[in-house]
XYZ file of C-alpha atoms in Angstrom:
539
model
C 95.221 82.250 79.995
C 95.056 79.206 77.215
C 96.036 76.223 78.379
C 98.502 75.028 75.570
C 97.849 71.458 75.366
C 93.427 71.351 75.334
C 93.352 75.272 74.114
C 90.742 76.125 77.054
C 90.789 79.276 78.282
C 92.135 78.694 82.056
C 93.333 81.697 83.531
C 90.530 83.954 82.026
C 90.793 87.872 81.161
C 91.620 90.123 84.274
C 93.074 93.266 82.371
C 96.128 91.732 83.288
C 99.368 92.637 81.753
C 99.966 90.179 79.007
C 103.432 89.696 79.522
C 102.200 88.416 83.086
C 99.799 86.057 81.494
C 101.713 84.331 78.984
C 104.763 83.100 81.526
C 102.491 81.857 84.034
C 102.269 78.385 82.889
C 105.770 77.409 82.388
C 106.609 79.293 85.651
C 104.039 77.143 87.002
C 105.260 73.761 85.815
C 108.925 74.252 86.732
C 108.148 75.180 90.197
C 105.468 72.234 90.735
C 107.922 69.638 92.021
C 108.598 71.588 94.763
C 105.123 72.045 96.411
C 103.949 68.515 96.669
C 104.846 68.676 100.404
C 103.076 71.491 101.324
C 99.874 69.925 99.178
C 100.094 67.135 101.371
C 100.040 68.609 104.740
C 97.168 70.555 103.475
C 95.111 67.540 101.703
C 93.336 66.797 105.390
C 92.457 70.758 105.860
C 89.359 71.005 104.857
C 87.435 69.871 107.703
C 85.469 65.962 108.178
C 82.702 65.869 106.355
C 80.276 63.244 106.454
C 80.396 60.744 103.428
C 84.202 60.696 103.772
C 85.691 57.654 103.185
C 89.642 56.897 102.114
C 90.380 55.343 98.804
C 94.394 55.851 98.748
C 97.456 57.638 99.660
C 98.220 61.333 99.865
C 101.446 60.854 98.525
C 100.644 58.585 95.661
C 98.202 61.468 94.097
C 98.753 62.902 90.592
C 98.228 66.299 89.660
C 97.446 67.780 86.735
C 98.657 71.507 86.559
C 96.776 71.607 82.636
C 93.587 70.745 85.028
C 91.507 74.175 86.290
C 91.054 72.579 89.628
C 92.938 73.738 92.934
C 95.689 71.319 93.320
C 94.112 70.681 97.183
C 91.267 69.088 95.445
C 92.940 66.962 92.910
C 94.456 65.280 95.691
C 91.343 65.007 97.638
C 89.412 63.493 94.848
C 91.523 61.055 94.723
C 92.211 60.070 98.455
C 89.246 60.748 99.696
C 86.518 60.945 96.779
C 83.321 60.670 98.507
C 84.187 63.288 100.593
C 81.457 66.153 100.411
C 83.298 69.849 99.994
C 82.353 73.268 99.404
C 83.946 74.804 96.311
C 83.975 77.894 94.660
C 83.274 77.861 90.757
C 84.052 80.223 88.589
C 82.629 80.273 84.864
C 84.249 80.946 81.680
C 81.309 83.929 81.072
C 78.655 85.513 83.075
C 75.889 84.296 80.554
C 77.022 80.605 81.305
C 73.981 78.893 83.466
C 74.814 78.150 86.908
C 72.127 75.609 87.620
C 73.464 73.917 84.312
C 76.789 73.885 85.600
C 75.571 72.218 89.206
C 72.807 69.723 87.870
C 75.548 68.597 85.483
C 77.646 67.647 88.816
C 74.367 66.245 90.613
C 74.531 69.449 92.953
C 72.581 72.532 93.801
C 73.925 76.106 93.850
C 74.247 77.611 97.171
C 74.989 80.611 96.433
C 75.853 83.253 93.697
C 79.095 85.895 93.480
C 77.707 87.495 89.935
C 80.879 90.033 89.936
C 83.356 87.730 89.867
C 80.867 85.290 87.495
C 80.851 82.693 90.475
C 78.420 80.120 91.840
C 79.405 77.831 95.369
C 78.737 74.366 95.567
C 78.644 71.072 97.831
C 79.973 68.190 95.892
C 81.999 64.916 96.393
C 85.563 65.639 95.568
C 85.639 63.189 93.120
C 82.578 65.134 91.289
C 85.012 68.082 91.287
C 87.147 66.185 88.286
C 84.433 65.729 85.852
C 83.148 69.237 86.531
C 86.540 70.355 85.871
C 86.025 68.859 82.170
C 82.832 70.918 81.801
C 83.423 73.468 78.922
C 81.788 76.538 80.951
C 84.106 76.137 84.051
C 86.998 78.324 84.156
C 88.618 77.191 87.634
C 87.525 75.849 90.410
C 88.843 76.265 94.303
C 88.055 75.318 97.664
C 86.188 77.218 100.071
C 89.006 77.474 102.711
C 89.276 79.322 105.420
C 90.615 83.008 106.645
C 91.925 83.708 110.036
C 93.955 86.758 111.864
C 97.834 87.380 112.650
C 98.338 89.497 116.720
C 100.935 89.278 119.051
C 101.865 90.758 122.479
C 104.365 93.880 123.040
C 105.278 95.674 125.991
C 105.216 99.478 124.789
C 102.344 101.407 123.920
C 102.427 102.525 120.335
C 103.703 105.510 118.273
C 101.990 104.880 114.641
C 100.084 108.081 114.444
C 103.629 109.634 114.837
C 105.434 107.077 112.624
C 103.733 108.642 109.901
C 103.556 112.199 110.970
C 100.285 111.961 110.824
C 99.152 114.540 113.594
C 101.139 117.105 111.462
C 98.503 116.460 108.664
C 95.722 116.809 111.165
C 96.518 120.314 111.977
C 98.488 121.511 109.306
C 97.816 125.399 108.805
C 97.195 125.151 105.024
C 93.966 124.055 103.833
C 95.617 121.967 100.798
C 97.302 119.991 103.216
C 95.496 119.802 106.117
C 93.539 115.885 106.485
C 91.524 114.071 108.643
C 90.380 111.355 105.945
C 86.650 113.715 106.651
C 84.435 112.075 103.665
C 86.364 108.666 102.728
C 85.260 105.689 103.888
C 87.059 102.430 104.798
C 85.642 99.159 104.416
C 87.004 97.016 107.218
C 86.154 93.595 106.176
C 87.116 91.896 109.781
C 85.761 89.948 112.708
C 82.739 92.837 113.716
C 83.329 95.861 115.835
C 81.427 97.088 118.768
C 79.721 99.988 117.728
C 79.429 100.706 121.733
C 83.222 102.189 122.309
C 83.193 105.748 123.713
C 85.804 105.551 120.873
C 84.011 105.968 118.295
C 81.442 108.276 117.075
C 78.259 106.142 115.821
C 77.253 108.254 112.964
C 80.797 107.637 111.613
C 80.587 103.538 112.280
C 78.768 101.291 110.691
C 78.870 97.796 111.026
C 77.178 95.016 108.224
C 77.514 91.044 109.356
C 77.476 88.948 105.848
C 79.109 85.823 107.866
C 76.409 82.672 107.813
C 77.677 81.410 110.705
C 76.841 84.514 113.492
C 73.801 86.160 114.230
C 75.144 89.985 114.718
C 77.658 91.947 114.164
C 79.005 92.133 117.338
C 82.752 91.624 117.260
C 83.173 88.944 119.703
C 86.930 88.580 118.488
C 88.346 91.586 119.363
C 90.844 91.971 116.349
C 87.864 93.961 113.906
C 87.882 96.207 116.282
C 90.829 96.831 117.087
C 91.710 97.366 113.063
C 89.546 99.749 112.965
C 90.394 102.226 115.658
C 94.042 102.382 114.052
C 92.286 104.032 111.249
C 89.590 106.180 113.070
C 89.555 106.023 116.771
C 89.597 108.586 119.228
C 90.306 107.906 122.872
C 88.571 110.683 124.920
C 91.758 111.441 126.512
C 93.819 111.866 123.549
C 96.245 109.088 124.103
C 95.413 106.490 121.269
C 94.068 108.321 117.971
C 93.448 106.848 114.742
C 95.516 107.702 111.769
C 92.568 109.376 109.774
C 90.337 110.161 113.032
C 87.716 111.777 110.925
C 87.125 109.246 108.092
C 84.254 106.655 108.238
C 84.161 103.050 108.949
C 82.463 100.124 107.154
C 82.665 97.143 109.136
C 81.552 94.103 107.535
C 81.602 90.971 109.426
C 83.185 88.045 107.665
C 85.360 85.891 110.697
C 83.722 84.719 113.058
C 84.386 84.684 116.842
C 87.276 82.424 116.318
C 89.239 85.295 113.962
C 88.124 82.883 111.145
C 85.942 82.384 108.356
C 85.730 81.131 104.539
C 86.457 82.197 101.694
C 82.933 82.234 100.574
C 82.657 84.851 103.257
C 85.200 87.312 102.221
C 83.690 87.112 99.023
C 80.304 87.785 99.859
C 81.315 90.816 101.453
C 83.305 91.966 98.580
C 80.506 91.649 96.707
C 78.154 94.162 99.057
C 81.298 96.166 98.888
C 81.138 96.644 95.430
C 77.557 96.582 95.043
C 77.537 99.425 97.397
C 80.388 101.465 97.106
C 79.100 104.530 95.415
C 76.328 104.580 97.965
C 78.246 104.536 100.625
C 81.111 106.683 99.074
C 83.895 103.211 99.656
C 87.313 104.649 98.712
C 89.244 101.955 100.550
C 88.913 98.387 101.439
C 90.906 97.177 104.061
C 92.029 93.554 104.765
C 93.832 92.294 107.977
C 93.459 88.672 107.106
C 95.196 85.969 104.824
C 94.445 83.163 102.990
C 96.079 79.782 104.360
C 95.922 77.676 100.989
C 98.334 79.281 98.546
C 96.689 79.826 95.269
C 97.679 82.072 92.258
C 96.018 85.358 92.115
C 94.999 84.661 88.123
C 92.903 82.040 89.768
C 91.670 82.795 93.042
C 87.725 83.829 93.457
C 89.068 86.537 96.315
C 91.891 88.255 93.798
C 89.298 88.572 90.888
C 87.354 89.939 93.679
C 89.975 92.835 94.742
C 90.385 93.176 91.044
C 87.170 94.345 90.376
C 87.083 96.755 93.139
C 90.505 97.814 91.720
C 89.340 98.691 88.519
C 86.322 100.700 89.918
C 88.470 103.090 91.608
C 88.564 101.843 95.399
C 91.704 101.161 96.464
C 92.555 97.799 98.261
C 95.003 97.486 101.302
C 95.566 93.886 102.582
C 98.267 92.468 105.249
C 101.082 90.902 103.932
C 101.015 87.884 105.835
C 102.961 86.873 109.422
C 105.070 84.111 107.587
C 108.764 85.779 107.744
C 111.321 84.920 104.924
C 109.883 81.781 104.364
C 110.043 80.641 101.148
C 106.489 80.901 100.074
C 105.714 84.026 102.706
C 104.233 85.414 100.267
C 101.982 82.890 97.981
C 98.206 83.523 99.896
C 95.838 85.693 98.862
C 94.725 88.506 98.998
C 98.482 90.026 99.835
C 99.551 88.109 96.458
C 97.547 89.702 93.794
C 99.631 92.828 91.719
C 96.545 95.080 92.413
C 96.612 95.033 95.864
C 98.851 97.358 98.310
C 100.274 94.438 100.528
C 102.050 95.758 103.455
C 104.524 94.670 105.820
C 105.084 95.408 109.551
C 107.946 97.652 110.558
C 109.129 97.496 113.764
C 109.484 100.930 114.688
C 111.390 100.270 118.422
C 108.763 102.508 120.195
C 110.076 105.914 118.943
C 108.891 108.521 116.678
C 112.599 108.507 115.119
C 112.882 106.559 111.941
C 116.243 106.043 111.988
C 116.146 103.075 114.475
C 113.162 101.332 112.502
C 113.866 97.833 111.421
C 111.538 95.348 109.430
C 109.616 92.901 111.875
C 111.301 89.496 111.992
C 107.300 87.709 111.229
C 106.530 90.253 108.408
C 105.676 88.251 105.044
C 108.029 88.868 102.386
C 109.719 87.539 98.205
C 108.455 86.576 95.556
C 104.962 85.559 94.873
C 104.239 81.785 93.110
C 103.873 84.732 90.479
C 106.901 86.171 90.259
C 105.856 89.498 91.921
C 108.015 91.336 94.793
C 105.928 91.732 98.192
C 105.269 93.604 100.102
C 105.029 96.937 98.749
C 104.950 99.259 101.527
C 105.837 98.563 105.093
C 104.274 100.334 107.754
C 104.465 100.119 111.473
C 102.939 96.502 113.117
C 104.605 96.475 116.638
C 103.260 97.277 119.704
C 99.947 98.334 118.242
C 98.035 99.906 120.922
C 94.403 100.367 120.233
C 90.850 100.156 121.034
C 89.382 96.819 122.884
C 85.948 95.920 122.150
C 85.494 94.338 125.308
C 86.828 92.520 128.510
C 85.005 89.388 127.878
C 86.542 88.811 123.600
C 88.052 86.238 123.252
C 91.714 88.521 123.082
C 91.097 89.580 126.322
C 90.080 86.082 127.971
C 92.925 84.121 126.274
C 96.045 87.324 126.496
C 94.862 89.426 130.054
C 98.395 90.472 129.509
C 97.759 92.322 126.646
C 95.248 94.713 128.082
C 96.538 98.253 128.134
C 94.615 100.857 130.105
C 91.510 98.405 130.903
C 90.128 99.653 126.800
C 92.666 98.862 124.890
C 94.550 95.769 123.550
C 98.044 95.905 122.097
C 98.805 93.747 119.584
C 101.431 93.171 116.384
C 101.187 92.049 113.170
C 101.110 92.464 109.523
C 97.014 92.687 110.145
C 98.370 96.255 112.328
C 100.291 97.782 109.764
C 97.579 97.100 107.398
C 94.895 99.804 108.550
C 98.232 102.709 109.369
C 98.286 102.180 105.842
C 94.752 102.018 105.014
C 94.319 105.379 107.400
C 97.178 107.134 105.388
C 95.032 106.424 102.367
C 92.163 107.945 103.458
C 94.417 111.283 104.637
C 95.707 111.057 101.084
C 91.944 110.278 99.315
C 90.144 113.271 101.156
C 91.282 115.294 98.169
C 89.062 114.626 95.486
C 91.672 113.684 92.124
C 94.565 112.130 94.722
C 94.421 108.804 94.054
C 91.883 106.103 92.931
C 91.781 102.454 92.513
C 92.877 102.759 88.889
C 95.813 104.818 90.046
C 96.809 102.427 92.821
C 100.676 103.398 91.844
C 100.384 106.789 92.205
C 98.261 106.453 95.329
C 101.532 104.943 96.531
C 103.528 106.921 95.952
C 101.478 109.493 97.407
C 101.576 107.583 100.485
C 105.383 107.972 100.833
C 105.318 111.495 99.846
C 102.185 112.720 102.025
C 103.637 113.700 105.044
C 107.636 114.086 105.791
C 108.630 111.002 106.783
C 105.929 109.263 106.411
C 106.190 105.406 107.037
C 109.693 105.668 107.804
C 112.651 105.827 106.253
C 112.128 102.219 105.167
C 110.392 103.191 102.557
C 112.064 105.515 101.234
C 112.506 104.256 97.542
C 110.334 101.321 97.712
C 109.036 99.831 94.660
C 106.915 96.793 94.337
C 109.998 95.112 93.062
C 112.226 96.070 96.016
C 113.849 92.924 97.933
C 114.842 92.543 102.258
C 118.121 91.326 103.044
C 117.475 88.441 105.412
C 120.632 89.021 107.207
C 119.941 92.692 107.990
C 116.005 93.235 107.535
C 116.831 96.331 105.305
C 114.750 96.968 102.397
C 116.659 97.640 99.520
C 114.975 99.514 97.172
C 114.007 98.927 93.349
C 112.673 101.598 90.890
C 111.699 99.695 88.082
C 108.939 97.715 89.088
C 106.094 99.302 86.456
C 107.842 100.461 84.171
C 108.585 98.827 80.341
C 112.231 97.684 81.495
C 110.899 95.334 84.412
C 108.215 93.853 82.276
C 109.419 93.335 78.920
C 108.723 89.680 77.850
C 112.503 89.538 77.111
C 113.165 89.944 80.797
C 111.013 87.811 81.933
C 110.135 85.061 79.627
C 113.884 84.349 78.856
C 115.569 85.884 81.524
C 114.305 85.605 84.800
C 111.839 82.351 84.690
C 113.934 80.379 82.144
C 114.014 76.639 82.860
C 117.502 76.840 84.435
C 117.038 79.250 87.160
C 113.748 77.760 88.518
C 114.930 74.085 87.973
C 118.680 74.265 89.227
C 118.714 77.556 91.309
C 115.535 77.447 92.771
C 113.931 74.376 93.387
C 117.225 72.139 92.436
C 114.563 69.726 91.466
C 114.607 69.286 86.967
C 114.971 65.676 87.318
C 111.355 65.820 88.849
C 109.819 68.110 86.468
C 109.608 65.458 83.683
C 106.877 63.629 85.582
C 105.343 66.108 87.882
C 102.130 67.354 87.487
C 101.733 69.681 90.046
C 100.498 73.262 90.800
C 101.271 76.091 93.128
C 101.963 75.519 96.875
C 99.663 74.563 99.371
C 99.482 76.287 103.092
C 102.713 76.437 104.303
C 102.231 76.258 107.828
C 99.589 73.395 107.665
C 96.433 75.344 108.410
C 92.992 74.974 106.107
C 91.672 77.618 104.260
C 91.040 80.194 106.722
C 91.293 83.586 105.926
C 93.431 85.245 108.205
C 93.199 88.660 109.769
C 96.666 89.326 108.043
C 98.271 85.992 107.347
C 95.922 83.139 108.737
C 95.306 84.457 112.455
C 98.701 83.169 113.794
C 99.933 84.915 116.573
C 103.317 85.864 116.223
């Protein structure tokens, strides 16, 4: 995207649609005055760092929305600006010299994304304005942090028959019969114990790309338990995976706390992608969320997912544990168009659809984008499944949540992600099904795989479908991709104009004038983590 007023490319090529591209900025500008707040409680987020030292107020900052800096650090630059961070910089073309780029801020690179044309650095915030000013920066974020969404139930769960999957295990026709046999799903998670009983080691594999641990141990508990929604197999039959036979990448990117940085995520992306014919990837899964809202034209993870995207793997990710709040649905990676984001069902511990109703924490609206999420909803409520060990960190802090001495029940849009991610693989065992590039099909395939399948939720569900707060129902749109819904005329004029986001939305136009400011900051006050499906809350 070209930034109107300096003619710098700011938003940068990402095949996007251009009717997307050319609304963002005035979408942007009209909906800054509202997101101060939320910038604020996050301005102290990133962690003390030594250096720090306090120049001025908080609320007395001045953003810049024209600047290609994180709004998070034009605020710290200028309360704290000998604060030392770690950012995330990403360069206007892949030929553009990253030790250039740092010596001209006084730094040293750290360390290198090449896919998304990326380089990490440690700088004073204050460092991170002028760099912002260098010609061969394209944007520039913080390193935040990623965490995990879980909660406690008191039923065991019924997801494998939520979405009739044991019908597709042992279905008598060899065209519809699936196991996921052959596909294999990146978890990118907290570790796994590659130990379970559950499990079959040649089918589990587990890579730890987190700087901060040693192994790949899951220590957590919450990797593993992701993962044996999508493959695993008690020995008594009573909690199977939704694709039992598929294969599981783990790659370790929280650490024992459920959290980790961005940096991480990234860096295991990046394997991911370097990798994924090798290893035969056909799904990355992601049970975590972003807790510093950022656009997905800008954020270092979305380019990420994009790139993966457009390579054919397909990319499931948690919608986020934030309810109807109003910016549920701003953190990444749930936020980006390319991604399936999916939302927890509450499926009242039957098999029967008809008494399925949307969980009350499940993300959901509009994106800082102006994108509809989630767009599939899958069950996320009283999760049963495997434990990776009595001495986690789950099972020391919630003993109540131990079910059968092995197994852990838990809820959460970080649950729903992998029934989702496991349906995927049923659907993607079928060479010419589905493939990153045809995410919407793949979706659609996922509704139409089984009878039933997800509930009748989802019956109908486009990306631009809308919940009713009052009822949790989904209401259903069908015009999400198509030329209708995304005709500039529609949304350049239509639905962004100036008077719906400045009188009906924010109610703030009086503001705009003299704002400066960018999209919202965490909502719920956390740094930025990367959540196991919204930051690791526990709802």
């Amino acid at each position: 995207m070209t930034d109107q007023a300096t003619g710098r490319t700011v938003g940068g090529p990402r095949s996007i649609p251009q009717q997307r591209r050319s609304m963002t900025l005035n979408r942007r500008l009209a909906v800054l005055p509202a997101m101060l707040a939320s910038v604020l409680l996050a301005s102290s987020l990133l962690g003390p760092t030594a250096g720090a030292s306090g120049s001025g107020s908080a609320a007395a900052a001045t953003l810049d929305p024209r600047l290609p800096v994180h709004p998070l650090l034009q605020v710290g630059a200028q309360v704290e600006p000998d604060k030392t961070v770690r950012v995330i910089v990403q360069k206007q073309h892949p030929s553009n010299s990253s030790q250039a780029i740092a010596a001209a801020a006084g730094a040293q690179v750290k360390e290198e994304f090449g896919f998304i044309k990326s380089l990490v650095l440690e700088v004073p915030q204050r460092a991170v304005l002028a760099l912002a000013h260098n010609p061969n920066v394209r944007y520039i974020s913080p390193d935040g942090p990623v965490q995990r969404t879980i909660d406690a139930s008191q039923l065991k769960t019924t997801y494998p028959q939520d979405v009739n999957a044991p019908s597709v295990w042992n279905s008598g026709s060899t065209s519809t019969q699936a196991t996921g046999s052959g596909v294999t799903v990146a978890v990118l998670d907290t570790g796994f114990n590659e130990d379970l009983p559950d499990f079959d080691n040649a089918a589990v594999q587990c890579l730890n790309v987190n700087v901060r641990t040693t192994s790949c141990s899951d220590a957590d508990g919450h990797g593993t338990a992701v993962s044996g929604i999508i493959r695993g197999r008690d020995t008594q039959g009573r909690y199977i995976g939704v694709a039992p036979n598929s294969r599981i990448l783990s790659i370790q990117v929280l650490g024992s706390n459920g959290s980790g940085a961005e940096t991480d995520v990234v860096r295991g992306l990046q394997w991911v992608f370097d990798n994924r014919a090798t290893y035969n990837i056909k799904i990355v899964n992601l049970s975590l969320v972003g807790s510093v809202a950022e656009s997905y034209l800008t954020a270092p993870i979305s380019g990420a997912l994009e790139q993966l995207w457009l390579n054919g793997v397909v990319v499931v990710a948690a919608a986020g544990n934030y309810g109807s709040a109003s910016a549920a649905t701003w953190y990444e990676p749930g936020n980006d168009p390319f991604v399936i984001s999916v939302g927890a069902l509450d499926d009242n511990g039957t098999a029967t659809p008809t008494d399925d109703s949307l969980a009350s924490f499940s993300s959901r609206g509009l994106t800082q984008d102006g994108i509809y999420k989630p767009e599939i909803v899958a069950p996320g409520r009283r999760m049963v499944s495997t434990l990776t060990g009595l001495g986690s960190t789950l099972a020391t802090l919630f003993p109540s949540w131990i079910v059968d001495t092995n197994y852990v029940r838990l809820a959460g849009t970080s649950l729903a992600a992998p029934v989702v991610s496991g349906v995927a693989a049923l659907v993607l065992q079928y060479p010419g099904q589905a493939d990153g590039a045809g995410e919407v099909n793949a979706l659609n395939a996922l509704r139409t795989a089984a009878t039933g399948v997800l509930g009748l939720a989802n019956q109908g569900l486009a990306v631009n479908s809308t919940i009713n707060s009052m009822t949790n129902t989904v209401v259903g749109g069908q015009t999400y991709w198509n030329q209708t819904y995304w005709n500039q005329t529609y949304w350049n004029q239509t639905y962004w104009n100036q008077t719906y986001w400045n009188q009906t939305y924010c109610n703030c136009s009086t503001e705009m004038a003299v704002s400066s400011r960018s999209h919202a900051e965490p909502i719920l006050g956390r740094g930025r983590n990367h959540v196991p499906a919204p930051p690791w809350d526990r709802d």
